[in-house]
PDB file of C-alpha atoms and ligand atoms in Angstrom:
ATOM      1  CA  MET A   1      -3.198 -55.979   5.114  1.00 39.00           C
ATOM      2  CA  THR A   2      -2.977 -59.319   6.955  1.00 51.00           C
ATOM      3  CA  GLN A   3       0.073 -61.319   6.054  1.00 60.00           C
ATOM      4  CA  LYS A   4      -0.084 -65.101   6.384  1.00 71.00           C
ATOM      5  CA  ILE A   5       1.443 -66.176   9.713  1.00 81.00           C
ATOM      6  CA  ASN A   6       4.036 -68.739   8.619  1.00 81.00           C
ATOM      7  CA  ASP A   7       5.623 -69.377  11.981  1.00 90.00           C
ATOM      8  CA  LEU A   8       3.132 -70.491  14.696  1.00 96.00           C
ATOM      9  CA  ARG A   9       5.439 -68.851  17.274  1.00 96.00           C
ATOM     10  CA  ASP A  10       4.571 -65.456  15.808  1.00 98.00           C
ATOM     11  CA  ARG A  11       1.088 -65.848  17.201  1.00 98.00           C
ATOM     12  CA  MET A  12       2.453 -65.338  20.747  1.00 98.00           C
ATOM     13  CA  ILE A  13       3.764 -61.852  21.480  1.00 98.00           C
ATOM     14  CA  VAL A  14       5.662 -61.571  24.766  1.00 98.00           C
ATOM     15  CA  ALA A  15       5.262 -58.204  26.492  1.00 98.00           C
ATOM     16  CA  LEU A  16       8.651 -57.001  27.711  1.00 98.00           C
ATOM     17  CA  ASP A  17       7.177 -54.908  30.544  1.00 98.00           C
ATOM     18  CA  VAL A  18      10.388 -54.609  32.483  1.00 98.00           C
ATOM     19  CA  PRO A  19      12.351 -51.561  33.674  1.00 98.00           C
ATOM     20  CA  THR A  20      15.633 -51.922  31.802  1.00 98.00           C
ATOM     21  CA  VAL A  21      17.070 -53.156  28.534  1.00 98.00           C
ATOM     22  CA  TRP A  22      19.214 -55.541  30.574  1.00 98.00           C
ATOM     23  CA  ASP A  23      16.071 -57.115  32.117  1.00 98.00           C
ATOM     24  CA  ALA A  24      14.532 -57.384  28.666  1.00 98.00           C
ATOM     25  CA  TYR A  25      17.589 -59.067  27.222  1.00 97.00           C
ATOM     26  CA  ARG A  26      17.596 -61.542  30.071  1.00 98.00           C
ATOM     27  CA  ILE A  27      14.033 -62.577  29.144  1.00 98.00           C
ATOM     28  CA  VAL A  28      14.809 -62.748  25.463  1.00 98.00           C
ATOM     29  CA  SER A  29      17.807 -64.957  26.043  1.00 98.00           C
ATOM     30  CA  THR A  30      15.896 -67.159  28.563  1.00 98.00           C
ATOM     31  CA  LEU A  31      13.125 -67.708  26.045  1.00 98.00           C
ATOM     32  CA  GLY A  32      15.559 -68.354  23.177  1.00 98.00           C
ATOM     33  CA  ASP A  33      13.824 -69.997  20.264  1.00 97.00           C
ATOM     34  CA  GLY A  34      10.699 -70.383  22.354  1.00 97.00           C
ATOM     35  CA  ALA A  35       9.545 -66.904  21.346  1.00 98.00           C
ATOM     36  CA  SER A  36       9.891 -64.939  18.123  1.00 98.00           C
ATOM     37  CA  PHE A  37       7.791 -61.816  18.752  1.00 98.00           C
ATOM     38  CA  TYR A  38       8.236 -59.192  21.511  1.00 98.00           C
ATOM     39  CA  LYS A  39       6.235 -56.180  22.560  1.00 98.00           C
ATOM     40  CA  ILE A  40       7.896 -53.035  23.861  1.00 98.00           C
ATOM     41  CA  GLY A  41       5.613 -50.654  25.736  1.00 98.00           C
ATOM     42  CA  TYR A  42       6.396 -47.314  27.238  1.00 94.00           C
ATOM     43  CA  ARG A  43       8.124 -48.466  30.363  1.00 96.00           C
ATOM     44  CA  LEU A  44      10.919 -49.894  28.267  1.00 98.00           C
ATOM     45  CA  ALA A  45      10.610 -47.441  25.367  1.00 98.00           C
ATOM     46  CA  PHE A  46      11.416 -44.605  27.776  1.00 97.00           C
ATOM     47  CA  ALA A  47      14.476 -46.522  29.058  1.00 98.00           C
ATOM     48  CA  GLY A  48      16.369 -47.391  25.864  1.00 97.00           C
ATOM     49  CA  GLY A  49      13.674 -49.626  24.375  1.00 98.00           C
ATOM     50  CA  LEU A  50      13.757 -48.033  20.909  1.00 98.00           C
ATOM     51  CA  ASP A  51      17.419 -49.007  20.468  1.00 97.00           C
ATOM     52  CA  LEU A  52      16.513 -52.435  21.802  1.00 98.00           C
ATOM     53  CA  ALA A  53      13.751 -52.673  19.199  1.00 98.00           C
ATOM     54  CA  ARG A  54      16.280 -52.001  16.426  1.00 98.00           C
ATOM     55  CA  GLN A  55      18.632 -54.578  17.912  1.00 98.00           C
ATOM     56  CA  LEU A  56      15.993 -57.297  18.237  1.00 98.00           C
ATOM     57  CA  VAL A  57      14.986 -56.728  14.609  1.00 98.00           C
ATOM     58  CA  THR A  58      18.639 -57.100  13.603  1.00 98.00           C
ATOM     59  CA  GLU A  59      18.679 -60.421  15.494  1.00 97.00           C
ATOM     60  CA  GLY A  60      15.686 -61.713  13.527  1.00 97.00           C
ATOM     61  CA  LYS A  61      13.015 -61.137  16.163  1.00 98.00           C
ATOM     62  CA  LYS A  62       9.749 -59.385  15.398  1.00 98.00           C
ATOM     63  CA  VAL A  63       8.863 -56.333  17.420  1.00 98.00           C
ATOM     64  CA  PHE A  64       5.536 -54.751  18.343  1.00 98.00           C
ATOM     65  CA  LEU A  65       5.979 -51.152  19.532  1.00 98.00           C
ATOM     66  CA  ASP A  66       3.055 -50.502  21.839  1.00 98.00           C
ATOM     67  CA  LEU A  67       3.196 -46.718  22.140  1.00 98.00           C
ATOM     68  CA  LYS A  68      -0.586 -46.127  21.799  1.00 98.00           C
ATOM     69  CA  LEU A  69      -0.055 -42.792  20.074  1.00 98.00           C
ATOM     70  CA  HIS A  70      -2.782 -40.173  20.371  1.00 98.00           C
ATOM     71  CA  ASP A  71      -2.358 -36.487  19.502  1.00 98.00           C
ATOM     72  CA  ILE A  72      -3.405 -34.015  16.843  1.00 98.00           C
ATOM     73  CA  GLY A  73      -3.217 -35.554  13.402  1.00 98.00           C
ATOM     74  CA  ASN A  74      -0.072 -33.711  12.262  1.00 98.00           C
ATOM     75  CA  THR A  75       1.929 -34.717  15.333  1.00 98.00           C
ATOM     76  CA  VAL A  76       0.866 -38.362  14.942  1.00 98.00           C
ATOM     77  CA  THR A  77       1.839 -38.267  11.258  1.00 98.00           C
ATOM     78  CA  GLU A  78       5.323 -36.954  12.085  1.00 98.00           C
ATOM     79  CA  GLY A  79       5.803 -39.390  15.000  1.00 98.00           C
ATOM     80  CA  VAL A  80       4.854 -42.380  12.870  1.00 98.00           C
ATOM     81  CA  GLU A  81       7.141 -41.181  10.046  1.00 98.00           C
ATOM     82  CA  SER A  82      10.093 -41.355  12.487  1.00 98.00           C
ATOM     83  CA  LEU A  83       9.062 -44.794  13.761  1.00 98.00           C
ATOM     84  CA  THR A  84       8.901 -46.308  10.274  1.00 98.00           C
ATOM     85  CA  LYS A  85      12.703 -46.329  10.290  1.00 96.00           C
ATOM     86  CA  LEU A  86      13.004 -48.790  13.216  1.00 97.00           C
ATOM     87  CA  GLY A  87      12.044 -51.877  11.227  1.00 97.00           C
ATOM     88  CA  VAL A  88       9.380 -52.974  13.726  1.00 98.00           C
ATOM     89  CA  THR A  89       6.327 -54.944  12.623  1.00 98.00           C
ATOM     90  CA  PHE A  90       3.464 -53.382  14.639  1.00 98.00           C
ATOM     91  CA  LEU A  91       2.803 -49.963  16.173  1.00 98.00           C
ATOM     92  CA  THR A  92      -0.293 -49.026  18.179  1.00 98.00           C
ATOM     93  CA  VAL A  93      -2.330 -45.829  18.003  1.00 98.00           C
ATOM     94  CA  HIS A  94      -5.603 -45.123  19.770  1.00 98.00           C
ATOM     95  CA  ALA A  95      -8.608 -45.739  17.543  1.00 98.00           C
ATOM     96  CA  TYR A  96      -9.697 -42.146  17.181  1.00 98.00           C
ATOM     97  CA  PRO A  97     -10.429 -41.266  13.553  1.00 98.00           C
ATOM     98  CA  GLN A  98      -8.110 -38.221  13.341  1.00 98.00           C
ATOM     99  CA  THR A  99      -5.325 -40.132  15.059  1.00 98.00           C
ATOM    100  CA  MET A 100      -5.676 -43.159  12.797  1.00 98.00           C
ATOM    101  CA  ARG A 101      -5.787 -41.040   9.628  1.00 98.00           C
ATOM    102  CA  GLY A 102      -2.686 -39.150  10.776  1.00 98.00           C
ATOM    103  CA  ALA A 103      -0.895 -42.444  11.451  1.00 98.00           C
ATOM    104  CA  VAL A 104      -1.807 -43.859   8.043  1.00 98.00           C
ATOM    105  CA  GLU A 105      -0.429 -40.732   6.385  1.00 98.00           C
ATOM    106  CA  GLY A 106       2.802 -40.994   8.405  1.00 98.00           C
ATOM    107  CA  ARG A 107       3.253 -44.649   7.598  1.00 98.00           C
ATOM    108  CA  GLY A 108       3.020 -43.988   3.856  1.00 98.00           C
ATOM    109  CA  ASP A 109       4.406 -46.947   1.941  1.00 97.00           C
ATOM    110  CA  ALA A 110       6.536 -48.315   4.817  1.00 98.00           C
ATOM    111  CA  ALA A 111       6.169 -51.935   5.895  1.00 98.00           C
ATOM    112  CA  LEU A 112       5.158 -50.901   9.449  1.00 98.00           C
ATOM    113  CA  ARG A 113       1.672 -52.178  10.291  1.00 98.00           C
ATOM    114  CA  LEU A 114      -0.601 -49.945  12.360  1.00 98.00           C
ATOM    115  CA  LEU A 115      -2.879 -51.400  15.028  1.00 99.00           C
ATOM    116  CA  ALA A 116      -5.791 -49.413  16.459  1.00 98.00           C
ATOM    117  CA  VAL A 117      -6.522 -49.844  20.194  1.00 98.00           C
ATOM    118  CA  THR A 118     -10.314 -49.985  20.547  1.00 98.00           C
ATOM    119  CA  ALA A 119     -11.061 -50.306  24.284  1.00 98.00           C
ATOM    120  CA  LEU A 120      -8.311 -51.198  26.752  1.00 98.00           C
ATOM    121  CA  THR A 121      -8.698 -54.710  28.130  1.00 98.00           C
ATOM    122  CA  SER A 122      -8.543 -53.365  31.699  1.00 98.00           C
ATOM    123  CA  TYR A 123     -11.875 -51.573  31.058  1.00 98.00           C
ATOM    124  CA  ASP A 124     -15.377 -52.872  31.609  1.00 98.00           C
ATOM    125  CA  ASP A 125     -18.655 -51.038  30.963  1.00 98.00           C
ATOM    126  CA  GLY A 126     -18.407 -49.227  34.310  1.00 98.00           C
ATOM    127  CA  ASP A 127     -14.896 -47.959  33.541  1.00 98.00           C
ATOM    128  CA  LEU A 128     -16.080 -46.613  30.187  1.00 98.00           C
ATOM    129  CA  LYS A 129     -18.949 -44.805  31.932  1.00 98.00           C
ATOM    130  CA  ASP A 130     -16.478 -43.313  34.421  1.00 98.00           C
ATOM    131  CA  ALA A 131     -14.426 -42.085  31.446  1.00 97.00           C
ATOM    132  CA  GLY A 132     -17.461 -40.306  30.003  1.00 97.00           C
ATOM    133  CA  TYR A 133     -18.535 -42.798  27.343  1.00 96.00           C
ATOM    134  CA  GLY A 134     -22.209 -43.625  26.811  1.00 96.00           C
ATOM    135  CA  LEU A 135     -21.483 -46.959  25.132  1.00 97.00           C
ATOM    136  CA  ALA A 136     -20.966 -50.503  26.396  1.00 98.00           C
ATOM    137  CA  VAL A 137     -17.528 -51.979  25.663  1.00 98.00           C
ATOM    138  CA  ARG A 138     -18.781 -54.202  22.852  1.00 98.00           C
ATOM    139  CA  ASP A 139     -20.550 -51.274  21.106  1.00 98.00           C
ATOM    140  CA  LEU A 140     -17.501 -49.041  21.388  1.00 98.00           C
ATOM    141  CA  VAL A 141     -15.240 -51.783  20.063  1.00 98.00           C
ATOM    142  CA  ARG A 142     -17.572 -52.379  17.125  1.00 98.00           C
ATOM    143  CA  MET A 143     -17.769 -48.672  16.289  1.00 98.00           C
ATOM    144  CA  ARG A 144     -14.002 -48.212  16.531  1.00 98.00           C
ATOM    145  CA  ALA A 145     -13.321 -51.285  14.427  1.00 98.00           C
ATOM    146  CA  GLN A 146     -15.531 -49.784  11.725  1.00 98.00           C
ATOM    147  CA  GLN A 147     -13.663 -46.465  11.940  1.00 98.00           C
ATOM    148  CA  ALA A 148     -10.320 -48.262  11.890  1.00 98.00           C
ATOM    149  CA  ARG A 149     -11.237 -50.049   8.740  1.00 98.00           C
ATOM    150  CA  SER A 150     -12.321 -46.787   7.083  1.00 98.00           C
ATOM    151  CA  ALA A 151      -9.106 -45.068   8.187  1.00 98.00           C
ATOM    152  CA  GLY A 152      -6.964 -47.748   6.524  1.00 98.00           C
ATOM    153  CA  VAL A 153      -5.037 -49.145   9.511  1.00 98.00           C
ATOM    154  CA  ASP A 154      -3.826 -52.737   9.414  1.00 98.00           C
ATOM    155  CA  GLY A 155      -5.257 -54.277  12.520  1.00 98.00           C
ATOM    156  CA  ILE A 156      -7.203 -54.019  15.744  1.00 98.00           C
ATOM    157  CA  VAL A 157      -6.304 -54.441  19.414  1.00 98.00           C
ATOM    158  CA  CYS A 158      -9.230 -55.699  21.482  1.00 98.00           C
ATOM    159  CA  SER A 159     -10.041 -58.417  23.960  1.00 98.00           C
ATOM    160  CA  ALA A 160     -10.255 -61.877  22.436  1.00 98.00           C
ATOM    161  CA  ALA A 161     -13.833 -61.872  23.768  1.00 98.00           C
ATOM    162  CA  GLU A 162     -14.702 -59.357  20.979  1.00 98.00           C
ATOM    163  CA  THR A 163     -12.932 -61.190  18.156  1.00 98.00           C
ATOM    164  CA  GLU A 164     -16.153 -62.335  16.549  1.00 97.00           C
ATOM    165  CA  ILE A 165     -17.801 -58.909  16.374  1.00 97.00           C
ATOM    166  CA  VAL A 166     -14.550 -57.315  15.230  1.00 98.00           C
ATOM    167  CA  ARG A 167     -13.913 -59.867  12.463  1.00 98.00           C
ATOM    168  CA  ASP A 168     -17.445 -59.348  11.276  1.00 98.00           C
ATOM    169  CA  VAL A 169     -16.738 -55.635  10.841  1.00 98.00           C
ATOM    170  CA  ILE A 170     -13.183 -55.661   9.465  1.00 98.00           C
ATOM    171  CA  GLY A 171     -13.277 -58.740   7.218  1.00 97.00           C
ATOM    172  CA  PRO A 172     -10.445 -61.245   6.710  1.00 96.00           C
ATOM    173  CA  ASP A 173      -7.547 -58.958   5.793  1.00 96.00           C
ATOM    174  CA  MET A 174      -6.888 -56.982   8.962  1.00 98.00           C
ATOM    175  CA  ALA A 175      -5.071 -58.490  11.974  1.00 98.00           C
ATOM    176  CA  ILE A 176      -6.696 -58.990  15.369  1.00 98.00           C
ATOM    177  CA  VAL A 177      -4.231 -58.704  18.268  1.00 98.00           C
ATOM    178  CA  THR A 178      -5.470 -59.580  21.738  1.00 98.00           C
ATOM    179  CA  PRO A 179      -3.937 -58.702  25.120  1.00 98.00           C
ATOM    180  CA  GLY A 180      -5.704 -59.781  28.309  1.00 98.00           C
ATOM    181  CA  ILE A 181      -4.604 -63.381  27.840  1.00 98.00           C
ATOM    182  CA  ARG A 182      -4.582 -65.472  30.988  1.00 98.00           C
ATOM    183  CA  PRO A 183      -3.709 -69.169  31.085  1.00 98.00           C
ATOM    184  CA  ALA A 184      -6.055 -71.031  33.464  1.00 97.00           C
ATOM    185  CA  GLY A 185      -5.040 -70.411  37.081  1.00 95.00           C
ATOM    186  CA  SER A 186      -2.844 -67.374  36.422  1.00 97.00           C
ATOM    187  CA  ALA A 187      -3.452 -64.085  38.229  1.00 97.00           C
ATOM    188  CA  VAL A 188      -5.760 -61.733  36.332  1.00 98.00           C
ATOM    189  CA  GLY A 189      -4.232 -58.576  37.831  1.00 98.00           C
ATOM    190  CA  ASP A 190      -5.779 -55.406  36.404  1.00 98.00           C
ATOM    191  CA  GLN A 191      -7.153 -57.089  33.286  1.00 98.00           C
ATOM    192  CA  LYS A 192     -10.974 -57.270  33.115  1.00 98.00           C
ATOM    193  CA  ARG A 193     -11.700 -58.856  29.716  1.00 98.00           C
ATOM    194  CA  THR A 194      -9.589 -62.025  29.672  1.00 98.00           C
ATOM    195  CA  LEU A 195      -9.578 -65.329  27.779  1.00 98.00           C
ATOM    196  CA  THR A 196      -7.149 -68.287  27.927  1.00 98.00           C
ATOM    197  CA  PRO A 197      -4.711 -68.755  25.029  1.00 98.00           C
ATOM    198  CA  ALA A 198      -6.728 -71.666  23.644  1.00 98.00           C
ATOM    199  CA  GLU A 199     -10.047 -69.744  23.908  1.00 98.00           C
ATOM    200  CA  ALA A 200      -8.500 -66.720  22.172  1.00 98.00           C
ATOM    201  CA  ILE A 201      -7.150 -68.779  19.282  1.00 98.00           C
ATOM    202  CA  ARG A 202     -10.464 -70.622  18.888  1.00 98.00           C
ATOM    203  CA  ALA A 203     -12.254 -67.271  18.927  1.00 98.00           C
ATOM    204  CA  GLY A 204     -10.155 -66.239  15.914  1.00 97.00           C
ATOM    205  CA  ALA A 205      -7.410 -64.013  17.338  1.00 98.00           C
ATOM    206  CA  ASP A 206      -4.332 -63.743  15.106  1.00 98.00           C
ATOM    207  CA  HIS A 207      -1.803 -62.779  17.771  1.00 98.00           C
ATOM    208  CA  LEU A 208      -1.990 -63.087  21.566  1.00 98.00           C
ATOM    209  CA  VAL A 209      -0.109 -60.633  23.813  1.00 98.00           C
ATOM    210  CA  VAL A 210       1.116 -62.257  27.018  1.00 98.00           C
ATOM    211  CA  GLY A 211       3.081 -60.352  29.618  1.00 98.00           C
ATOM    212  CA  ARG A 212       3.020 -61.137  33.361  1.00 98.00           C
ATOM    213  CA  PRO A 213       1.977 -64.780  33.010  1.00 98.00           C
ATOM    214  CA  ILE A 214       5.334 -65.320  31.259  1.00 98.00           C
ATOM    215  CA  ILE A 215       7.746 -62.639  32.438  1.00 98.00           C
ATOM    216  CA  ARG A 216       6.803 -62.991  36.117  1.00 98.00           C
ATOM    217  CA  ALA A 217       6.612 -66.810  36.059  1.00 98.00           C
ATOM    218  CA  ALA A 218       9.114 -68.751  38.179  1.00 97.00           C
ATOM    219  CA  ASP A 219      10.145 -70.438  34.940  1.00 98.00           C
ATOM    220  CA  PRO A 220       9.408 -68.062  32.001  1.00 98.00           C
ATOM    221  CA  ARG A 221      10.608 -70.545  29.413  1.00 98.00           C
ATOM    222  CA  ALA A 222       8.211 -73.208  30.669  1.00 98.00           C
ATOM    223  CA  ALA A 223       5.368 -70.667  30.892  1.00 98.00           C
ATOM    224  CA  ALA A 224       5.963 -69.545  27.296  1.00 98.00           C
ATOM    225  CA  ALA A 225       6.126 -73.179  26.146  1.00 98.00           C
ATOM    226  CA  ALA A 226       2.802 -73.883  27.859  1.00 98.00           C
ATOM    227  CA  VAL A 227       1.164 -70.910  26.079  1.00 98.00           C
ATOM    228  CA  MET A 228       2.603 -72.140  22.766  1.00 98.00           C
ATOM    229  CA  ASP A 229       1.251 -75.662  23.439  1.00 98.00           C
ATOM    230  CA  GLU A 230      -2.204 -74.204  23.988  1.00 98.00           C
ATOM    231  CA  ILE A 231      -1.916 -72.128  20.797  1.00 98.00           C
ATOM    232  CA  ALA A 232      -0.781 -75.161  18.811  1.00 97.00           C
ATOM    233  CA  SER A 233      -3.574 -77.362  20.124  1.00 97.00           C
ATOM    234  CA  ALA A 234      -6.265 -74.779  19.379  1.00 97.00           C
ATOM    235  CA  ALA A 235      -4.983 -73.524  16.031  1.00 95.00           C
TER     236      ALA A 235
HETATM  237  O1  LIG B 301      -6.025 -53.110  25.559  1.00 67.60           O
HETATM  238  C1  LIG B 301      -4.856 -53.337  25.857  1.00 67.60           C
HETATM  239  C2  LIG B 301      -3.785 -52.843  25.131  1.00 67.60           C
HETATM  240  C3  LIG B 301      -2.516 -53.166  25.495  1.00 67.60           C
HETATM  241  N1  LIG B 301      -2.262 -53.928  26.568  1.00 67.60           N
HETATM  242  C4  LIG B 301      -0.844 -54.226  26.880  1.00 67.60           C
HETATM  243  O2  LIG B 301      -0.636 -55.650  26.769  1.00 67.60           O
HETATM  244  C5  LIG B 301       0.199 -56.126  27.829  1.00 67.60           C
HETATM  245  C6  LIG B 301      -0.563 -57.101  28.644  1.00 67.60           C
HETATM  246  O3  LIG B 301       0.246 -57.545  29.721  1.00 67.60           O
HETATM  247  P1  LIG B 301      -0.234 -58.620  30.774  1.00 67.60           P
HETATM  248  O4  LIG B 301       0.872 -58.600  31.798  1.00 67.60           O
HETATM  249  O5  LIG B 301      -0.343 -59.926  30.055  1.00 67.60           O
HETATM  250  O6  LIG B 301      -1.542 -58.175  31.352  1.00 67.60           O
HETATM  251  C7  LIG B 301       0.610 -54.873  28.617  1.00 67.60           C
HETATM  252  O7  LIG B 301       1.879 -54.473  28.127  1.00 67.60           O
HETATM  253  C8  LIG B 301      -0.433 -53.827  28.293  1.00 67.60           C
HETATM  254  O8  LIG B 301       0.095 -52.536  28.290  1.00 67.60           O
HETATM  255  C9  LIG B 301      -3.284 -54.443  27.304  1.00 67.60           C
HETATM  256  O9  LIG B 301      -3.120 -55.170  28.296  1.00 67.60           O
HETATM  257  N2  LIG B 301      -4.563 -54.135  26.910  1.00 67.60           N
END
């Protein structure tokens, strides 16, 4: 269930896509009070990132564990049960019905909020076709948002470009979390469905995930502040 976002800073989630815990800590201390929410993906999770997640939570930061779980239902249930003990805010699973149902069972009554990844933001219609899907991105996102709602997860990961169709399907209570955020002029890289921070907020995204435009900036603190300024002006 969506919780009111009291701190505007929580709308920006900085992706700690770095090789070591030491690199991650350097970013966290550089950003200081300029960021309150961090995402740990598998690069870092496989290199001590789960202990870092616990530590950041202890220090009052919010953590999004982006593990994109996908397996048989029982294995997902058991994996999620273990992860409920870390104290993180968000965990991703792929938006397959069995996977999502398994994750909801594993979460039980814990405070952990489950996000369902609909269609990766590096995919366009051609990539989906290559992967064997007969649906356009927007249709797959809509279908998976419906299934996510039925499964009882707490939010959706999609491009901010799909916020409107997703909100229409899931209603006001689930969170919409959008990677593929690119401030004007920043390199797009492998992302294919991008919006600027201001566009994403205006479109109705709850949280924006920003990685390389901040962590690879010459001045990450200034880059994060610029994203926050855009969020504040559009909110
Ligand atoms: O659909 C998705 C799901 C997750 N991600 C993750 O978000 C960040 C984006 O990083 P950038 O450097 O800002 O591109 C990254 O950790 C991805 O694994 C996503 O991009 N799209």
